[in-house]
């Protein structure tokens, strides 16, 4: 177990990136910025390090991890790319897209990280610190979002500190994540299928593929798949109850606004506006940080205004629905 560690927080620079590489090489756990959210990294080839990563997150070990690579060649060494996967990697990497592909027989990633599946999730993040850390280690880095299981994903180093202090070795602070929601996950195992809406809008992917994305095939692993029906709820869940598509504010509620605030907003215990100009890109970047901030004031309930389901709105609404789901 890693409990009781001294967690160091360092500004991301050349020296701390080199230190991150050494720490990962020694089997340690390092949180680092990506363009989507902060990740908690371990050496993808080191089974015991990955076991410690699952323990630090409090995450069930059968939920597989994304292998982060520094270039497309690094991903090709792990997974088989079909024509659709090649097109998507060319169009969107580095960027907020994860591809689930057939695992190559000679893939070096530990079985624990892929939960024994014959597929593997790979991603080349669009962040210089993340890419430099992968290069410093010289091997792929598996990294889930750097939160305790059941909390919203971290978009700042302070969020990581709040969740994982004492449980991991090192956090590199590279400022707030610019995208703010996790990567979009597309499986190219058969016909390309959307497994998780995220930081790359569906329409952009469908334009490059020239066809609509399929629904996930039966049996596909979903975002933090529940152990049993009814256990899904607590992922992404703040303590406060979320009331979605709110058109007003009820007494005692905090307000997570989008665009022009509704009647009664002055009564809210606190108001945070995801985007005053109703810009979905800005709203995605603010989402997790504002959910954490509103949760911290201990309001029993948070009214959330309606978010259009286009562009990044699909990912925002997916995360809000999870946060609002009844607790398991
Ligand atoms: O933006 C992101 O993707 C962030 C940053 C750190 O890169 N990472 C992230 O990782 O969100 P995580 O572990 O929180 O979510 C990864 C999701 C999980 O829900 C997991 O079930 C799914 O990817 N996944 C991983 N491997 C898979 C596979 N072979 N088949 C289906 N789903 C898979
Ligand atoms: Mg996560």
mmCIF file of C-alpha atoms and ligand atoms in Angstrom:
data_model
loop_
_atom_site.group_PDB
_atom_site.id
_atom_site.type_symbol
_atom_site.label_atom_id
_atom_site.label_comp_id
_atom_site.label_asym_id
_atom_site.label_seq_id
_atom_site.Cartn_x
_atom_site.Cartn_y
_atom_site.Cartn_z
ATOM 1 C CA UNK A 1 0.000 0.000 0.000
ATOM 2 C CA UNK A 2 1.088 3.557 -0.667
ATOM 3 C CA UNK A 3 -0.789 5.166 2.239
ATOM 4 C CA UNK A 4 1.421 7.349 4.391
ATOM 5 C CA UNK A 5 3.622 8.570 1.522
ATOM 6 C CA UNK A 6 4.869 12.130 1.416
ATOM 7 C CA UNK A 7 3.334 13.547 -1.739
ATOM 8 C CA UNK A 8 5.554 16.145 -3.384
ATOM 9 C CA UNK A 9 3.966 18.933 -5.448
ATOM 10 C CA UNK A 10 6.317 20.500 -8.005
ATOM 11 C CA UNK A 11 5.797 23.030 -10.792
ATOM 12 C CA UNK A 12 6.095 21.248 -14.139
ATOM 13 C CA UNK A 13 9.501 22.034 -15.621
ATOM 14 C CA UNK A 14 12.433 20.174 -17.145
ATOM 15 C CA UNK A 15 13.772 19.017 -13.790
ATOM 16 C CA UNK A 16 10.453 17.856 -12.345
ATOM 17 C CA UNK A 17 9.640 16.001 -15.585
ATOM 18 C CA UNK A 18 12.966 14.153 -15.302
ATOM 19 C CA UNK A 19 12.132 13.382 -11.659
ATOM 20 C CA UNK A 20 8.702 12.109 -12.770
ATOM 21 C CA UNK A 21 10.436 9.762 -15.229
ATOM 22 C CA UNK A 22 12.721 8.412 -12.476
ATOM 23 C CA UNK A 23 9.804 7.997 -10.057
ATOM 24 C CA UNK A 24 7.748 6.072 -12.623
ATOM 25 C CA UNK A 25 10.775 3.963 -13.539
ATOM 26 C CA UNK A 26 11.112 3.008 -9.867
ATOM 27 C CA UNK A 27 7.460 1.895 -9.749
ATOM 28 C CA UNK A 28 6.099 5.114 -8.218
ATOM 29 C CA UNK A 29 2.885 7.015 -8.918
ATOM 30 C CA UNK A 30 2.967 10.470 -10.530
ATOM 31 C CA UNK A 31 0.019 12.780 -11.250
ATOM 32 C CA UNK A 32 0.459 15.059 -14.248
ATOM 33 C CA UNK A 33 -1.548 17.457 -16.400
ATOM 34 C CA UNK A 34 -3.096 16.533 -19.730
ATOM 35 C CA UNK A 35 -5.291 18.762 -21.894
ATOM 36 C CA UNK A 36 -8.438 16.956 -20.648
ATOM 37 C CA UNK A 37 -7.987 16.334 -16.897
ATOM 38 C CA UNK A 38 -5.063 15.438 -14.603
ATOM 39 C CA UNK A 39 -3.956 11.804 -14.885
ATOM 40 C CA UNK A 40 -2.432 9.493 -12.279
ATOM 41 C CA UNK A 41 0.422 7.743 -14.039
ATOM 42 C CA UNK A 42 2.227 4.450 -13.519
ATOM 43 C CA UNK A 43 4.692 2.539 -15.717
ATOM 44 C CA UNK A 44 2.336 0.579 -17.990
ATOM 45 C CA UNK A 45 4.677 -2.438 -17.979
ATOM 46 C CA UNK A 46 4.976 -2.654 -14.168
ATOM 47 C CA UNK A 47 2.227 -4.833 -12.647
ATOM 48 C CA UNK A 48 2.961 -4.037 -8.970
ATOM 49 C CA UNK A 49 3.014 -0.283 -9.720
ATOM 50 C CA UNK A 50 -0.383 -0.634 -11.399
ATOM 51 C CA UNK A 51 -1.718 -2.546 -8.392
ATOM 52 C CA UNK A 52 -0.626 0.391 -6.184
ATOM 53 C CA UNK A 53 -2.336 2.785 -8.601
ATOM 54 C CA UNK A 54 -5.665 0.946 -8.270
ATOM 55 C CA UNK A 55 -5.246 0.976 -4.473
ATOM 56 C CA UNK A 56 -4.486 4.722 -4.376
ATOM 57 C CA UNK A 57 -7.602 5.474 -6.440
ATOM 58 C CA UNK A 58 -9.757 2.996 -4.543
ATOM 59 C CA UNK A 59 -10.747 1.637 -7.936
ATOM 60 C CA UNK A 60 -11.887 -1.884 -8.788
ATOM 61 C CA UNK A 61 -9.033 -3.605 -10.608
ATOM 62 C CA UNK A 62 -11.160 -4.865 -13.476
ATOM 63 C CA UNK A 63 -11.758 -1.376 -14.823
ATOM 64 C CA UNK A 64 -9.016 -1.098 -17.455
ATOM 65 C CA UNK A 65 -6.699 1.882 -17.922
ATOM 66 C CA UNK A 66 -5.668 4.037 -20.882
ATOM 67 C CA UNK A 67 -2.048 3.644 -22.078
ATOM 68 C CA UNK A 68 -0.628 7.093 -22.867
ATOM 69 C CA UNK A 69 1.963 7.260 -25.632
ATOM 70 C CA UNK A 70 4.163 10.025 -27.040
ATOM 71 C CA UNK A 71 3.529 9.313 -30.730
ATOM 72 C CA UNK A 72 1.505 7.121 -33.077
ATOM 73 C CA UNK A 73 4.417 4.676 -33.403
ATOM 74 C CA UNK A 74 4.228 4.111 -29.635
ATOM 75 C CA UNK A 75 0.548 3.206 -29.976
ATOM 76 C CA UNK A 76 1.172 0.921 -32.963
ATOM 77 C CA UNK A 77 3.578 -1.098 -30.806
ATOM 78 C CA UNK A 78 0.693 -1.887 -28.431
ATOM 79 C CA UNK A 79 -2.374 -2.177 -30.653
ATOM 80 C CA UNK A 80 -3.533 -3.035 -34.185
ATOM 81 C CA UNK A 81 -4.853 -0.084 -36.162
ATOM 82 C CA UNK A 82 -7.468 -0.656 -38.836
ATOM 83 C CA UNK A 83 -8.154 1.970 -41.524
ATOM 84 C CA UNK A 84 -10.646 3.871 -39.354
ATOM 85 C CA UNK A 85 -8.239 3.977 -36.409
ATOM 86 C CA UNK A 86 -5.450 5.240 -38.690
ATOM 87 C CA UNK A 87 -7.693 8.017 -39.977
ATOM 88 C CA UNK A 88 -8.750 9.059 -36.481
ATOM 89 C CA UNK A 89 -5.199 9.056 -35.088
ATOM 90 C CA UNK A 90 -3.964 11.092 -38.050
ATOM 91 C CA UNK A 91 -6.787 13.612 -37.707
ATOM 92 C CA UNK A 92 -6.941 13.998 -33.924
ATOM 93 C CA UNK A 93 -3.662 13.015 -32.232
ATOM 94 C CA UNK A 94 -2.305 14.528 -30.161
ATOM 95 C CA UNK A 95 -5.714 15.304 -28.699
ATOM 96 C CA UNK A 96 -8.664 14.343 -26.493
ATOM 97 C CA UNK A 97 -9.420 11.036 -28.238
ATOM 98 C CA UNK A 98 -8.805 7.536 -26.851
ATOM 99 C CA UNK A 99 -8.907 4.570 -29.218
ATOM 100 C CA UNK A 100 -9.855 1.080 -28.010
ATOM 101 C CA UNK A 101 -8.135 -1.351 -30.369
ATOM 102 C CA UNK A 102 -7.173 -5.035 -30.554
ATOM 103 C CA UNK A 103 -4.179 -5.607 -28.279
ATOM 104 C CA UNK A 104 -1.109 -6.873 -30.117
ATOM 105 C CA UNK A 105 0.165 -10.281 -28.960
ATOM 106 C CA UNK A 106 3.537 -8.686 -28.117
ATOM 107 C CA UNK A 107 1.968 -5.727 -26.263
ATOM 108 C CA UNK A 108 4.179 -4.851 -23.265
ATOM 109 C CA UNK A 109 1.392 -3.366 -21.144
ATOM 110 C CA UNK A 110 0.739 -5.410 -17.984
ATOM 111 C CA UNK A 111 -2.419 -7.540 -18.054
ATOM 112 C CA UNK A 112 -3.600 -5.879 -14.867
ATOM 113 C CA UNK A 113 -3.886 -2.555 -16.739
ATOM 114 C CA UNK A 114 -6.041 -4.060 -19.487
ATOM 115 C CA UNK A 115 -8.071 -6.148 -17.041
ATOM 116 C CA UNK A 116 -7.258 -9.253 -19.044
ATOM 117 C CA UNK A 117 -9.146 -7.967 -22.119
ATOM 118 C CA UNK A 118 -7.872 -8.612 -25.631
ATOM 119 C CA UNK A 119 -8.363 -4.916 -26.423
ATOM 120 C CA UNK A 120 -6.407 -1.914 -25.157
ATOM 121 C CA UNK A 121 -7.195 1.802 -24.831
ATOM 122 C CA UNK A 122 -4.465 4.089 -26.218
ATOM 123 C CA UNK A 123 -4.167 7.849 -26.354
ATOM 124 C CA UNK A 124 -1.594 10.495 -27.322
ATOM 125 C CA UNK A 125 -2.415 13.501 -25.137
ATOM 126 C CA UNK A 126 -2.033 17.075 -26.384
ATOM 127 C CA UNK A 127 0.043 18.362 -23.485
ATOM 128 C CA UNK A 128 3.806 18.914 -23.507
ATOM 129 C CA UNK A 129 4.236 17.807 -19.872
ATOM 130 C CA UNK A 130 2.336 14.537 -20.400
ATOM 131 C CA UNK A 131 4.273 13.786 -23.596
ATOM 132 C CA UNK A 132 7.626 14.641 -21.982
ATOM 133 C CA UNK A 133 6.874 12.327 -19.044
ATOM 134 C CA UNK A 134 6.144 9.424 -21.411
ATOM 135 C CA UNK A 135 9.409 10.185 -23.245
ATOM 136 C CA UNK A 136 11.316 10.470 -19.950
ATOM 137 C CA UNK A 137 10.127 6.995 -18.895
ATOM 138 C CA UNK A 138 10.671 5.601 -22.384
ATOM 139 C CA UNK A 139 7.649 3.333 -22.010
ATOM 140 C CA UNK A 140 3.868 3.848 -22.146
ATOM 141 C CA UNK A 141 2.262 5.375 -19.044
ATOM 142 C CA UNK A 142 -1.132 4.120 -17.880
ATOM 143 C CA UNK A 143 -3.153 6.924 -16.348
ATOM 144 C CA UNK A 144 -6.722 7.097 -15.129
ATOM 145 C CA UNK A 145 -8.058 10.451 -13.983
ATOM 146 C CA UNK A 146 -6.190 11.432 -10.794
ATOM 147 C CA UNK A 147 -9.171 11.371 -8.429
ATOM 148 C CA UNK A 148 -10.320 8.941 -5.770
ATOM 149 C CA UNK A 149 -12.867 6.608 -7.316
ATOM 150 C CA UNK A 150 -16.281 8.206 -6.827
ATOM 151 C CA UNK A 151 -15.090 11.822 -7.129
ATOM 152 C CA UNK A 152 -15.199 14.127 -10.135
ATOM 153 C CA UNK A 153 -12.031 14.242 -12.240
ATOM 154 C CA UNK A 154 -9.368 16.801 -11.265
ATOM 155 C CA UNK A 155 -8.675 19.751 -13.551
ATOM 156 C CA UNK A 156 -6.037 21.363 -11.301
ATOM 157 C CA UNK A 157 -3.083 20.133 -9.236
ATOM 158 C CA UNK A 158 -4.921 21.346 -6.104
ATOM 159 C CA UNK A 159 -7.819 18.978 -6.888
ATOM 160 C CA UNK A 160 -5.316 16.105 -7.127
ATOM 161 C CA UNK A 161 -3.723 17.112 -3.830
ATOM 162 C CA UNK A 162 -7.148 17.212 -2.150
ATOM 163 C CA UNK A 163 -7.935 13.651 -3.301
ATOM 164 C CA UNK A 164 -4.613 11.804 -3.294
ATOM 165 C CA UNK A 165 -2.236 13.489 -0.833
ATOM 166 C CA UNK A 166 -0.385 10.786 1.125
ATOM 167 C CA UNK A 167 -1.311 8.130 -1.446
ATOM 168 C CA UNK A 168 0.982 9.013 -4.371
ATOM 169 C CA UNK A 169 4.601 10.117 -4.787
ATOM 170 C CA UNK A 170 4.545 13.209 -6.942
ATOM 171 C CA UNK A 171 2.221 15.759 -8.545
ATOM 172 C CA UNK A 172 3.380 17.998 -11.384
ATOM 173 C CA UNK A 173 1.492 21.290 -11.539
ATOM 174 C CA UNK A 174 1.028 22.470 -15.115
ATOM 175 C CA UNK A 175 -1.908 24.821 -14.483
ATOM 176 C CA UNK A 176 -5.594 24.124 -15.125
ATOM 177 C CA UNK A 177 -6.559 21.562 -17.782
ATOM 178 C CA UNK A 178 -7.836 23.445 -20.826
ATOM 179 C CA UNK A 179 -10.465 20.976 -22.133
ATOM 180 C CA UNK A 180 -11.876 20.060 -18.713
ATOM 181 C CA UNK A 181 -13.687 16.788 -19.516
ATOM 182 C CA UNK A 182 -12.069 13.411 -20.190
ATOM 183 C CA UNK A 183 -11.174 12.164 -23.661
ATOM 184 C CA UNK A 184 -13.779 10.806 -26.046
ATOM 185 C CA UNK A 185 -13.403 7.007 -26.271
ATOM 186 C CA UNK A 186 -13.972 5.303 -29.628
ATOM 187 C CA UNK A 187 -13.633 1.553 -30.105
ATOM 188 C CA UNK A 188 -12.326 0.432 -33.506
ATOM 189 C CA UNK A 189 -12.798 -3.292 -33.003
ATOM 190 C CA UNK A 190 -15.590 -3.657 -35.480
ATOM 191 C CA UNK A 191 -17.527 -0.691 -36.833
ATOM 192 C CA UNK A 192 -16.252 2.412 -34.926
ATOM 193 C CA UNK A 193 -18.358 2.865 -31.783
ATOM 194 C CA UNK A 194 -18.592 5.675 -29.244
ATOM 195 C CA UNK A 195 -17.865 4.256 -25.767
ATOM 196 C CA UNK A 196 -17.690 7.584 -23.917
ATOM 197 C CA UNK A 197 -18.525 11.100 -25.102
ATOM 198 C CA UNK A 198 -15.719 13.479 -24.135
ATOM 199 C CA UNK A 199 -13.446 16.335 -25.094
ATOM 200 C CA UNK A 200 -13.624 15.659 -28.840
ATOM 201 C CA UNK A 201 -17.170 16.218 -30.137
ATOM 202 C CA UNK A 202 -18.911 13.298 -31.864
ATOM 203 C CA UNK A 203 -19.605 15.358 -35.000
ATOM 204 C CA UNK A 204 -15.873 15.976 -35.601
ATOM 205 C CA UNK A 205 -15.212 12.226 -35.473
ATOM 206 C CA UNK A 206 -18.149 11.350 -37.713
ATOM 207 C CA UNK A 207 -17.009 13.932 -40.268
ATOM 208 C CA UNK A 208 -13.570 12.297 -40.533
ATOM 209 C CA UNK A 209 -15.028 8.773 -40.669
ATOM 210 C CA UNK A 210 -17.725 9.783 -43.139
ATOM 211 C CA UNK A 211 -20.292 7.777 -41.159
ATOM 212 C CA UNK A 212 -22.132 7.872 -37.851
ATOM 213 C CA UNK A 213 -20.506 6.231 -34.838
ATOM 214 C CA UNK A 214 -22.150 3.008 -33.700
ATOM 215 C CA UNK A 215 -23.537 2.482 -30.224
ATOM 216 C CA UNK A 216 -21.213 0.445 -27.993
ATOM 217 C CA UNK A 217 -21.345 -3.275 -28.838
ATOM 218 C CA UNK A 218 -23.032 -5.434 -26.183
ATOM 219 C CA UNK A 219 -20.630 -6.286 -23.385
ATOM 220 C CA UNK A 220 -18.408 -3.263 -24.046
ATOM 221 C CA UNK A 221 -16.892 -1.785 -20.925
ATOM 222 C CA UNK A 222 -18.563 1.432 -19.996
ATOM 223 C CA UNK A 223 -17.186 4.342 -18.051
ATOM 224 C CA UNK A 224 -16.288 2.968 -14.625
ATOM 225 C CA UNK A 225 -18.516 -0.019 -15.154
ATOM 226 C CA UNK A 226 -20.525 -0.892 -12.061
ATOM 227 C CA UNK A 227 -19.837 -4.040 -10.055
ATOM 228 C CA UNK A 228 -23.546 -4.722 -10.123
ATOM 229 C CA UNK A 229 -26.610 -2.808 -11.302
ATOM 230 C CA UNK A 230 -27.188 0.174 -9.044
ATOM 231 C CA UNK A 231 -23.544 0.744 -8.198
ATOM 232 C CA UNK A 232 -22.867 3.058 -11.115
ATOM 233 C CA UNK A 233 -24.271 6.047 -9.318
ATOM 234 C CA UNK A 234 -21.499 7.151 -7.053
ATOM 235 C CA UNK A 235 -18.996 7.794 -9.835
ATOM 236 C CA UNK A 236 -18.677 11.517 -10.486
ATOM 237 C CA UNK A 237 -21.093 12.118 -7.643
ATOM 238 C CA UNK A 238 -20.793 15.206 -5.496
ATOM 239 C CA UNK A 239 -22.329 14.987 -2.006
ATOM 240 C CA UNK A 240 -25.059 17.451 -2.989
ATOM 241 C CA UNK A 241 -28.089 16.251 -4.946
ATOM 242 C CA UNK A 242 -28.105 17.636 -8.492
ATOM 243 C CA UNK A 243 -31.370 18.829 -10.055
ATOM 244 C CA UNK A 244 -30.862 18.874 -13.834
ATOM 245 C CA UNK A 245 -32.550 21.094 -16.460
ATOM 246 C CA UNK A 246 -33.568 23.514 -13.701
ATOM 247 C CA UNK A 247 -35.571 26.530 -14.861
ATOM 248 C CA UNK A 248 -35.648 28.189 -11.449
ATOM 249 C CA UNK A 249 -33.886 28.072 -8.091
ATOM 250 C CA UNK A 250 -35.569 26.562 -5.042
ATOM 251 C CA UNK A 251 -34.846 27.713 -1.495
ATOM 252 C CA UNK A 252 -31.549 26.364 -0.169
ATOM 253 C CA UNK A 253 -30.192 25.400 -3.599
ATOM 254 C CA UNK A 254 -26.897 26.466 -5.112
ATOM 255 C CA UNK A 255 -26.988 27.220 -8.844
ATOM 256 C CA UNK A 256 -24.771 25.910 -11.610
ATOM 257 C CA UNK A 257 -25.766 28.281 -14.384
ATOM 258 C CA UNK A 258 -25.217 28.336 -18.143
ATOM 259 C CA UNK A 259 -25.898 31.555 -20.053
ATOM 260 C CA UNK A 260 -28.605 33.884 -18.743
ATOM 261 C CA UNK A 261 -29.469 33.018 -15.114
ATOM 262 C CA UNK A 262 -33.075 31.970 -14.319
ATOM 263 C CA UNK A 263 -35.573 33.649 -11.985
ATOM 264 C CA UNK A 264 -34.747 33.253 -8.290
ATOM 265 C CA UNK A 265 -30.986 33.129 -8.873
ATOM 266 C CA UNK A 266 -30.536 35.847 -6.250
ATOM 267 C CA UNK A 267 -31.960 33.394 -3.693
ATOM 268 C CA UNK A 268 -29.316 30.726 -4.460
ATOM 269 C CA UNK A 269 -26.810 29.973 -1.707
ATOM 270 C CA UNK A 270 -24.127 30.444 -4.372
ATOM 271 C CA UNK A 271 -24.109 30.913 -8.144
ATOM 272 C CA UNK A 272 -21.381 29.733 -10.497
ATOM 273 C CA UNK A 273 -21.896 30.246 -14.224
ATOM 274 C CA UNK A 274 -20.272 27.653 -16.497
ATOM 275 C CA UNK A 275 -20.317 30.214 -19.299
ATOM 276 C CA UNK A 276 -22.052 33.574 -19.212
ATOM 277 C CA UNK A 277 -21.968 33.623 -23.027
ATOM 278 C CA UNK A 278 -23.313 30.023 -23.277
ATOM 279 C CA UNK A 279 -20.038 28.795 -24.796
ATOM 280 C CA UNK A 280 -19.831 24.982 -24.467
ATOM 281 C CA UNK A 281 -16.028 24.907 -24.694
ATOM 282 C CA UNK A 282 -15.749 27.302 -21.760
ATOM 283 C CA UNK A 283 -18.441 25.343 -19.887
ATOM 284 C CA UNK A 284 -16.549 22.047 -20.271
ATOM 285 C CA UNK A 285 -13.364 23.642 -18.954
ATOM 286 C CA UNK A 286 -15.199 24.919 -15.857
ATOM 287 C CA UNK A 287 -17.456 21.914 -15.171
ATOM 288 C CA UNK A 288 -15.506 19.767 -12.667
ATOM 289 C CA UNK A 289 -13.938 22.688 -10.890
ATOM 290 C CA UNK A 290 -17.347 24.333 -10.338
ATOM 291 C CA UNK A 291 -18.937 21.052 -9.211
ATOM 292 C CA UNK A 292 -16.175 20.704 -6.616
ATOM 293 C CA UNK A 293 -16.568 24.333 -5.519
ATOM 294 C CA UNK A 294 -20.365 24.107 -5.141
ATOM 295 C CA UNK A 295 -20.073 20.800 -3.324
ATOM 296 C CA UNK A 296 -17.610 22.365 -0.878
ATOM 297 C CA UNK A 297 -20.198 24.860 0.448
ATOM 298 C CA UNK A 298 -22.323 21.891 1.609
ATOM 299 C CA UNK A 299 -25.537 22.949 -0.070
ATOM 300 C CA UNK A 300 -27.979 20.042 0.088
ATOM 301 C CA UNK A 301 -28.869 20.561 -3.572
ATOM 302 C CA UNK A 302 -27.493 22.120 -6.741
ATOM 303 C CA UNK A 303 -29.839 23.327 -9.483
ATOM 304 C CA UNK A 304 -28.191 22.842 -12.882
ATOM 305 C CA UNK A 305 -29.494 24.729 -15.907
ATOM 306 C CA UNK A 306 -30.137 22.944 -19.189
ATOM 307 C CA UNK A 307 -27.089 22.457 -21.415
ATOM 308 C CA UNK A 308 -27.640 21.945 -25.168
ATOM 309 C CA UNK A 309 -26.664 18.413 -26.220
ATOM 310 C CA UNK A 310 -24.464 19.444 -29.150
ATOM 311 C CA UNK A 311 -20.672 19.619 -29.471
ATOM 312 C CA UNK A 312 -19.055 19.303 -26.042
ATOM 313 C CA UNK A 313 -22.559 19.468 -24.538
ATOM 314 C CA UNK A 314 -22.888 15.694 -25.040
ATOM 315 C CA UNK A 315 -19.933 15.037 -22.715
ATOM 316 C CA UNK A 316 -21.049 17.691 -20.222
ATOM 317 C CA UNK A 317 -24.556 16.195 -20.055
ATOM 318 C CA UNK A 318 -23.127 12.663 -19.701
ATOM 319 C CA UNK A 319 -21.049 13.711 -16.671
ATOM 320 C CA UNK A 320 -23.952 15.703 -15.160
ATOM 321 C CA UNK A 321 -26.309 12.718 -15.537
ATOM 322 C CA UNK A 322 -23.793 10.510 -13.697
ATOM 323 C CA UNK A 323 -23.379 13.121 -10.979
ATOM 324 C CA UNK A 324 -27.165 13.359 -10.585
ATOM 325 C CA UNK A 325 -27.824 9.608 -10.523
ATOM 326 C CA UNK A 326 -29.225 8.170 -7.280
ATOM 327 C CA UNK A 327 -26.507 6.858 -4.987
ATOM 328 C CA UNK A 328 -25.829 3.123 -5.146
HETATM 329 O O1 LIG B 1 -8.954 12.178 -20.694
HETATM 330 C C1 LIG B 1 -8.771 11.039 -20.282
HETATM 331 O O2 LIG B 1 -9.084 10.033 -20.923
HETATM 332 C C2 LIG B 1 -8.086 10.895 -18.902
HETATM 333 C C3 LIG B 1 -6.668 11.430 -19.028
HETATM 334 C C4 LIG B 1 -5.875 11.276 -17.757
HETATM 335 O O3 LIG B 1 -6.016 10.839 -20.117
HETATM 336 N N1 LIG B 1 -8.109 9.534 -18.466
HETATM 337 C C5 LIG B 1 -9.242 8.919 -18.069
HETATM 338 O O4 LIG B 1 -9.029 7.636 -17.613
HETATM 339 O O5 LIG B 1 -10.331 9.435 -18.111
HETATM 340 P P1 LIG B 1 -10.124 6.818 -16.770
HETATM 341 O O6 LIG B 1 -9.416 5.600 -16.314
HETATM 342 O O7 LIG B 1 -10.708 7.691 -15.722
HETATM 343 O O8 LIG B 1 -11.180 6.408 -17.838
HETATM 344 C C6 LIG B 1 -10.811 5.484 -18.857
HETATM 345 C C7 LIG B 1 -11.997 4.694 -19.311
HETATM 346 C C8 LIG B 1 -12.532 3.760 -18.243
HETATM 347 O O9 LIG B 1 -13.905 3.975 -18.077
HETATM 348 C C9 LIG B 1 -12.308 2.360 -18.812
HETATM 349 O O10 LIG B 1 -13.377 1.497 -18.504
HETATM 350 C C10 LIG B 1 -12.219 2.627 -20.308
HETATM 351 O O11 LIG B 1 -11.577 3.862 -20.404
HETATM 352 N N2 LIG B 1 -11.392 1.609 -20.980
HETATM 353 C C11 LIG B 1 -10.087 1.372 -20.825
HETATM 354 N N3 LIG B 1 -9.689 0.306 -21.546
HETATM 355 C C12 LIG B 1 -10.775 -0.150 -22.194
HETATM 356 C C13 LIG B 1 -11.032 -1.223 -23.095
HETATM 357 N N4 LIG B 1 -10.083 -2.080 -23.493
HETATM 358 N N5 LIG B 1 -12.293 -1.367 -23.565
HETATM 359 C C14 LIG B 1 -13.272 -0.523 -23.185
HETATM 360 N N6 LIG B 1 -13.097 0.511 -22.326
HETATM 361 C C15 LIG B 1 -11.866 0.698 -21.833
HETATM 362 MG MG1 LIG B 2 -11.990 8.589 -14.261
#
